[in-house]
């Protein structure tokens, strides 16, 4: 397999060296070439590394396979740079960086990137904050203008008003992602016990609520001054660009920015525990969970690789000890082991979700886990243990090279934390060199008989299920007098040129739509494929029409359960033997089901396609259908469904679908079914569904590979023995009449937020007709970040972390939906804003500016749609499933360019009639009801 990785690296390196290489003497003044990594014997991502006089590191990776560029700016600052009692600044500041700068208007960052046809985001973790955009290649200069302006000129535009809105947005994000989610507070509670008082990992990245409240706008200003200098940043650009032209632009926009305060690395102080710490919490959950952790080393420590292998042996999938002892034996619904590493500290974590059907409390589950650790010591490390992990690491390296973003992210990470982007080869080498003795050594050093943190999360009122009484209480943290220090000498520069002038886009890039081929197997299965030489991989997707729509409604969930059974044993080998065989190949085969189809996804290195397809045949044509597997998977499915009952988003989706399509139709039940329907399923039901669904006549295939058509079709010929005719399509049921204007409330006592859904039945999917045009119409209303709905509820009001509207449809049904998770105290106000925005848009339609924005954004965004094998496969599947012309995207482009505002506004009048829409709200009824009742709509409660 190593030769394939090397082949991939060489292929990428060749594309990266397609432009003329300039000597350092031709570089822009103030730019220094540090190193060049190109074609070599080592496995690597080719790049050139430069340094500007102000300390900004610049990494350029050329890849002209697609007409796009990915720009990443990573600042070496995360929540670990905060001080005690002043948490949340790094993440809050990420939000502030999207609010406009001195030369970029308020909320224009999202608008500019979206209008350019790009995507963007920012993320914060303990150790770094990054901002990134993927755009058509002709938009590169515009991205450099945006990123440089907020790096050098954010403060003049940072107002108290913006700060307050973003503080509310962060509160909403915390409520949505942590407080309103089952097990949402697990990590922050666990970290308090794992790390000593004052350790920078002992507080959550998003911050403690009280810390967010005490933050001031001056604190945020000082955080920017301290950490956002160019000398604490890495700018990485990957994709299709001219090297010298790009360097000149980088130097123009970033070169004059002032160097910030010096930044030193934080010390990597070992974390130790004096005794095992037990903590617990009650939560709105169905399944008790145990989470255990041992402190270990830090990222790229010499023992990290061996610890990763140890974690995989203990709990890394169906061949692991925890799977065998906990999941396979029915004591847990899920169990896994990981070794997450951060800059300053790593930990080996083990978790299990208890299966209530087994009557197991968390004390027994803890004992099972500890027994598995003892079993590992007695069993030792096998050759297969080492080989499968090493193979998987190498395969993951290849898959990580399938996108420019993946390669850029790797380069940026390695530079930020290790001052060396070129670490792919050394990473492979350090994992390849791990021995059995290394794994046993790190086990004895960091795990055996060592203190740990054991956390129990149990349902409310079920404290008796915890593993052990708490023996640890976190101390009340102190509050630092000053949030940020070291900003005394930071100065604001005056630019040498007019930065208010936004750069013009370059010449439009030539879209590289995949060249498709069509063929059929001897049994009639249609295959659509494309040849792709960026990585030596094969992505095969097999779709079977039917899914949850195929069986009678009383057996909803049998499609999903059958797929789960096909992921288990065959008549020839056990589940563990099959999983091990795939791991040895670096391949994956996954069966699944949706509401309208079953599917099989196969990912393989080209070198291993033949044995991978042999395993596919075994799983597909001779499933084991073992009774013990069925009972275990059925129980897991039931427990998972009951667990979802604690998720307000699930409750809202289920109720909304039931009201739109009727409780007694397939379209109201998710693919996994309900507790009632799954509980009634038998193994015979699974066998019957298998015979009905998994027939060649129901199947179609799409394939992306570096092999030519003739060769790959020869490989697929092993599936020609597959037989069976297609099932007849079922007639659509009669759907219920909607009580338009009615609010349906689902009570969720104590909910941190309310989930709102407003909508109606709408159009089924089409590629060039009214559905597609309605998608264009909705774009400025709620289809983009800077749409009317999101700017109103998130940016202007601070009611939510995000709000959207959109049309969603398949071949037979569709819906229009407006949705958001909002603060409980403004539930009624949020409904009013949704209603007002939709009414206004229906009555008045979009503006000329919104029309131009929509056209620019959607037309230019096509450059990003075909980059990865999975994207190419999705493109082909759309053609195949909906019987579209190969040039349907050209037809869409013509519609986008020529459709009139009047036609779109007429669609708004027809499709956005609020009187035909219903509203579903999941929230704390006692809190939200008084204001909702004052709105004057009919209100019904759903139990």
Coordinates of C-alpha atoms in Angstrom, one line a residue, residues 26-318:
X26 CA 12.4 37.3 -8.2
X27 CA 10.3 37.3 -5.0
X28 CA 8.4 40.5 -3.9
X29 CA 10.4 42.6 -1.6
X30 CA 10.0 41.5 2.0
X31 CA 9.1 37.9 1.1
X32 CA 11.6 35.2 1.9
X33 CA 11.4 31.6 0.6
X34 CA 12.0 29.3 3.5
X35 CA 11.7 25.9 1.9
X36 CA 10.3 24.0 -1.1
X37 CA 8.9 20.5 -0.9
X38 CA 8.1 18.9 -4.2
X39 CA 8.7 15.5 -5.9
X40 CA 10.8 13.3 -3.7
X41 CA 11.2 9.8 -2.4
X42 CA 9.2 10.7 0.7
X43 CA 5.5 10.8 0.9
X44 CA 4.4 14.5 1.2
X45 CA 2.1 17.2 0.1
X46 CA 4.1 19.5 -2.1
X47 CA 4.3 23.2 -1.1
X48 CA 6.4 26.3 -0.8
X49 CA 6.8 28.0 2.5
X50 CA 7.5 31.8 2.8
X51 CA 8.0 34.3 5.5
X52 CA 7.0 38.0 5.4
X53 CA 9.0 40.6 7.3
X54 CA 6.2 41.0 9.9
X55 CA 6.4 37.3 10.8
X56 CA 3.4 36.0 8.8
X57 CA 4.1 32.4 7.5
X58 CA 2.7 31.7 4.0
X59 CA 2.3 28.2 2.6
X60 CA 1.4 27.7 -1.1
X61 CA 0.2 24.3 -2.4
X62 CA -0.7 24.2 -6.1
X63 CA -3.3 21.8 -7.3
X64 CA -4.9 22.7 -10.7
X65 CA -7.2 19.7 -10.9
X66 CA -10.2 21.9 -10.1
X67 CA -10.8 25.6 -10.7
X68 CA -10.9 26.5 -7.1
X69 CA -8.8 27.8 -4.2
X70 CA -8.9 27.2 -0.5
X71 CA -7.6 29.9 1.8
X72 CA -6.9 29.2 5.5
X73 CA -5.7 31.6 8.1
X74 CA -4.8 29.9 11.3
X75 CA -4.0 31.9 14.5
X76 CA -2.1 30.1 17.2
X77 CA -4.7 31.0 19.8
X78 CA -7.5 29.1 21.3
X79 CA -9.2 28.9 24.7
X80 CA -5.9 27.7 26.2
X81 CA -4.6 31.3 25.9
X82 CA -7.4 32.5 28.2
X83 CA -7.1 33.0 31.9
X84 CA -9.2 31.7 34.8
X85 CA -12.6 33.2 35.1
X86 CA -12.3 34.9 31.7
X87 CA -13.2 31.9 29.4
X88 CA -14.9 32.0 26.0
X89 CA -12.9 34.9 24.6
X90 CA -11.3 32.9 21.8
X91 CA -14.6 31.6 20.5
X92 CA -16.4 34.9 21.0
X93 CA -13.7 36.6 19.0
X94 CA -14.2 34.1 16.2
X95 CA -17.7 35.5 15.9
X96 CA -16.5 39.1 16.0
X97 CA -14.2 38.4 13.1
X98 CA -17.2 38.1 10.8
X99 CA -18.8 41.4 11.7
X100 CA -17.0 43.7 9.3
X101 CA -13.7 45.6 9.6
X102 CA -12.5 49.1 8.8
X103 CA -12.8 48.7 5.1
X104 CA -15.4 45.9 4.9
X105 CA -19.0 46.7 5.8
X106 CA -21.0 45.1 8.5
X107 CA -22.0 41.6 7.7
X108 CA -20.3 41.9 4.3
X109 CA -17.8 39.1 4.8
X110 CA -20.4 36.4 4.4
X111 CA -22.1 38.3 1.6
X112 CA -18.9 38.8 -0.4
X113 CA -17.8 35.2 -0.1
X114 CA -21.3 33.8 -0.8
X115 CA -21.8 36.1 -3.8
X116 CA -18.4 34.9 -5.1
X117 CA -19.8 31.4 -5.2
X118 CA -17.8 30.3 -2.2
X119 CA -18.2 28.7 1.2
X120 CA -16.6 29.9 4.4
X121 CA -16.5 29.3 8.2
X122 CA -14.3 29.6 11.2
X123 CA -13.6 27.2 14.1
X124 CA -12.1 27.5 17.5
X125 CA -10.6 24.8 19.7
X126 CA -8.4 24.8 22.7
X127 CA -5.2 25.6 20.8
X128 CA -6.0 27.5 17.6
X129 CA -8.6 29.5 15.7
X130 CA -8.9 29.2 11.9
X131 CA -10.8 31.0 9.2
X132 CA -11.2 29.6 5.8
X133 CA -12.9 30.0 2.4
X134 CA -13.2 27.8 -0.6
X135 CA -14.0 29.9 -3.7
X136 CA -13.6 29.7 -7.5
X137 CA -10.0 30.4 -8.4
X138 CA -10.7 33.8 -9.9
X139 CA -11.9 35.1 -6.5
X140 CA -8.6 34.6 -4.7
X141 CA -7.5 38.2 -4.4
X142 CA -10.9 39.1 -2.9
X143 CA -10.3 36.5 -0.2
X144 CA -6.9 37.9 0.6
X145 CA -8.4 41.4 0.8
X146 CA -11.0 40.2 3.3
X147 CA -8.7 38.2 5.5
X148 CA -6.0 40.9 5.6
X149 CA -8.5 43.6 6.5
X150 CA -9.8 41.8 9.5
X151 CA -6.3 40.8 10.6
X152 CA -5.0 44.4 10.4
X153 CA -8.1 46.6 10.7
X154 CA -10.8 45.0 12.8
X155 CA -10.7 47.3 15.8
X156 CA -12.0 50.5 14.2
X157 CA -15.2 48.6 13.3
X158 CA -15.6 46.7 16.6
X159 CA -18.5 48.4 18.4
X160 CA -20.3 47.7 21.6
X161 CA -23.5 47.0 19.7
X162 CA -21.8 44.3 17.6
X163 CA -20.2 42.8 20.7
X164 CA -23.6 42.5 22.5
X165 CA -25.3 40.9 19.5
X166 CA -22.5 38.3 19.1
X167 CA -22.5 37.7 22.9
X168 CA -26.2 36.8 22.5
X169 CA -25.3 34.6 19.5
X170 CA -22.7 32.7 21.4
X171 CA -25.3 32.2 24.3
X172 CA -27.7 30.8 21.7
X173 CA -25.0 28.5 20.3
X174 CA -24.2 27.2 23.8
X175 CA -27.9 26.7 24.4
X176 CA -28.4 24.8 21.1
X177 CA -25.2 22.7 21.1
X178 CA -24.7 22.1 24.8
X179 CA -27.5 22.9 27.2
X180 CA -30.3 21.7 24.9
X181 CA -28.5 18.5 23.8
X182 CA -28.5 15.1 25.6
X183 CA -25.1 14.6 27.2
X184 CA -24.2 18.2 26.1
X185 CA -22.4 19.1 29.2
X186 CA -20.4 16.0 29.5
X187 CA -17.1 17.2 28.2
X188 CA -17.0 20.4 30.2
X189 CA -17.8 18.6 33.4
X190 CA -15.3 15.9 32.6
X191 CA -12.5 18.3 31.9
X192 CA -12.9 20.0 35.3
X193 CA -12.1 16.7 36.9
X194 CA -9.3 15.7 34.5
X195 CA -7.3 18.9 34.6
X196 CA -6.0 20.7 37.7
X197 CA -7.4 24.0 38.8
X198 CA -6.3 26.8 36.4
X199 CA -5.2 24.4 33.7
X200 CA -6.1 26.0 30.3
X201 CA -8.1 22.9 29.3
X202 CA -10.2 22.9 32.5
X203 CA -12.8 25.3 31.1
X204 CA -14.9 24.9 27.9
X205 CA -13.9 26.4 24.6
X206 CA -17.3 28.1 24.4
X207 CA -16.8 29.6 27.8
X208 CA -18.7 29.4 31.1
X209 CA -21.9 31.5 30.9
X210 CA -20.9 33.7 33.9
X211 CA -17.5 34.4 32.2
X212 CA -19.3 35.5 29.0
X213 CA -21.5 37.8 31.1
X214 CA -18.5 39.6 32.7
X215 CA -16.7 40.1 29.4
X216 CA -16.4 43.7 28.1
X217 CA -15.8 45.1 24.7
X218 CA -12.4 46.3 25.8
X219 CA -11.5 42.8 26.9
X220 CA -12.3 41.6 23.4
X221 CA -10.3 44.5 21.8
X222 CA -7.3 43.5 23.9
X223 CA -7.7 39.9 23.0
X224 CA -7.4 40.8 19.4
X225 CA -4.3 43.0 20.0
X226 CA -2.6 40.3 21.9
X227 CA -3.1 37.3 19.7
X228 CA -4.1 38.4 16.2
X229 CA -0.8 39.7 14.9
X230 CA 0.6 38.3 11.6
X231 CA 3.5 36.7 13.5
X232 CA 1.1 34.5 15.3
X233 CA -0.7 33.3 12.1
X234 CA -0.2 31.0 9.2
X235 CA -1.8 31.8 5.8
X236 CA -2.1 28.6 3.7
X237 CA -3.4 28.7 0.1
X238 CA -4.1 25.6 -1.9
X239 CA -5.6 25.1 -5.4
X240 CA -5.4 26.5 -8.9
X241 CA -3.4 29.8 -8.8
X242 CA -0.3 31.5 -10.3
X243 CA 2.5 31.4 -7.7
X244 CA 4.2 34.7 -8.3
X245 CA 1.0 36.6 -8.8
X246 CA -0.4 35.1 -5.5
X247 CA 2.8 36.0 -3.6
X248 CA 2.5 39.6 -4.9
X249 CA -1.1 39.8 -3.7
X250 CA -0.2 38.3 -0.4
X251 CA 2.6 40.8 0.1
X252 CA 0.3 43.7 -0.9
X253 CA -2.5 42.9 1.5
X254 CA -0.6 41.4 4.4
X255 CA 3.0 42.7 4.1
X256 CA 2.4 46.1 5.6
X257 CA 0.4 44.9 8.7
X258 CA 2.2 45.5 12.0
X259 CA 3.8 42.7 13.8
X260 CA 2.0 41.8 17.0
X261 CA 3.3 41.0 20.5
X262 CA 5.7 38.0 20.7
X263 CA 4.0 34.7 21.4
X264 CA 5.6 31.9 23.3
X265 CA 4.5 28.3 23.4
X266 CA 2.6 27.3 26.5
X267 CA 4.4 24.6 28.7
X268 CA 3.4 21.0 28.2
X269 CA 3.1 20.2 31.9
X270 CA 2.2 16.5 32.5
X271 CA -1.3 16.0 33.9
X272 CA -1.4 13.6 36.8
X273 CA -4.2 12.4 39.1
X274 CA -3.7 11.5 42.8
X275 CA -6.6 9.1 42.8
X276 CA -9.5 8.0 40.6
X277 CA -12.1 10.8 40.6
X278 CA -15.8 9.9 40.4
X279 CA -18.2 12.5 39.2
X280 CA -21.8 12.3 38.0
X281 CA -24.7 14.3 36.7
X282 CA -28.4 13.8 35.9
X283 CA -29.5 14.8 32.5
X284 CA -32.5 14.7 30.2
X285 CA -31.4 11.4 28.6
X286 CA -32.8 7.9 28.2
X287 CA -29.5 5.9 28.3
X288 CA -27.1 6.0 31.2
X289 CA -23.5 6.7 30.0
X290 CA -20.1 6.0 31.5
X291 CA -17.1 8.0 30.4
X292 CA -13.6 7.2 31.7
X293 CA -10.3 8.8 31.0
X294 CA -6.6 8.5 31.7
X295 CA -4.2 11.5 31.2
X296 CA -1.4 10.5 28.8
X297 CA 1.1 12.6 26.8
X298 CA 0.7 15.5 24.3
X299 CA 0.4 15.8 20.5
X300 CA 3.4 14.3 18.7
X301 CA 5.0 13.0 21.9
X302 CA 7.0 9.9 21.1
X303 CA 4.4 7.7 22.8
X304 CA 1.4 9.1 21.0
X305 CA 1.4 6.6 18.1
X306 CA 1.6 3.6 20.4
X307 CA -1.2 5.0 22.6
X308 CA -3.4 5.5 19.4
X309 CA -2.8 1.8 18.5
X310 CA -3.7 0.8 22.1
X311 CA -6.9 2.7 21.9
X312 CA -7.8 1.0 18.7
X313 CA -7.2 -2.5 20.1
X314 CA -9.3 -1.7 23.2
X315 CA -12.2 -0.1 21.5
X316 CA -11.7 0.8 17.8
X317 CA -14.6 -1.0 16.1
X318 CA -16.0 -4.5 15.8

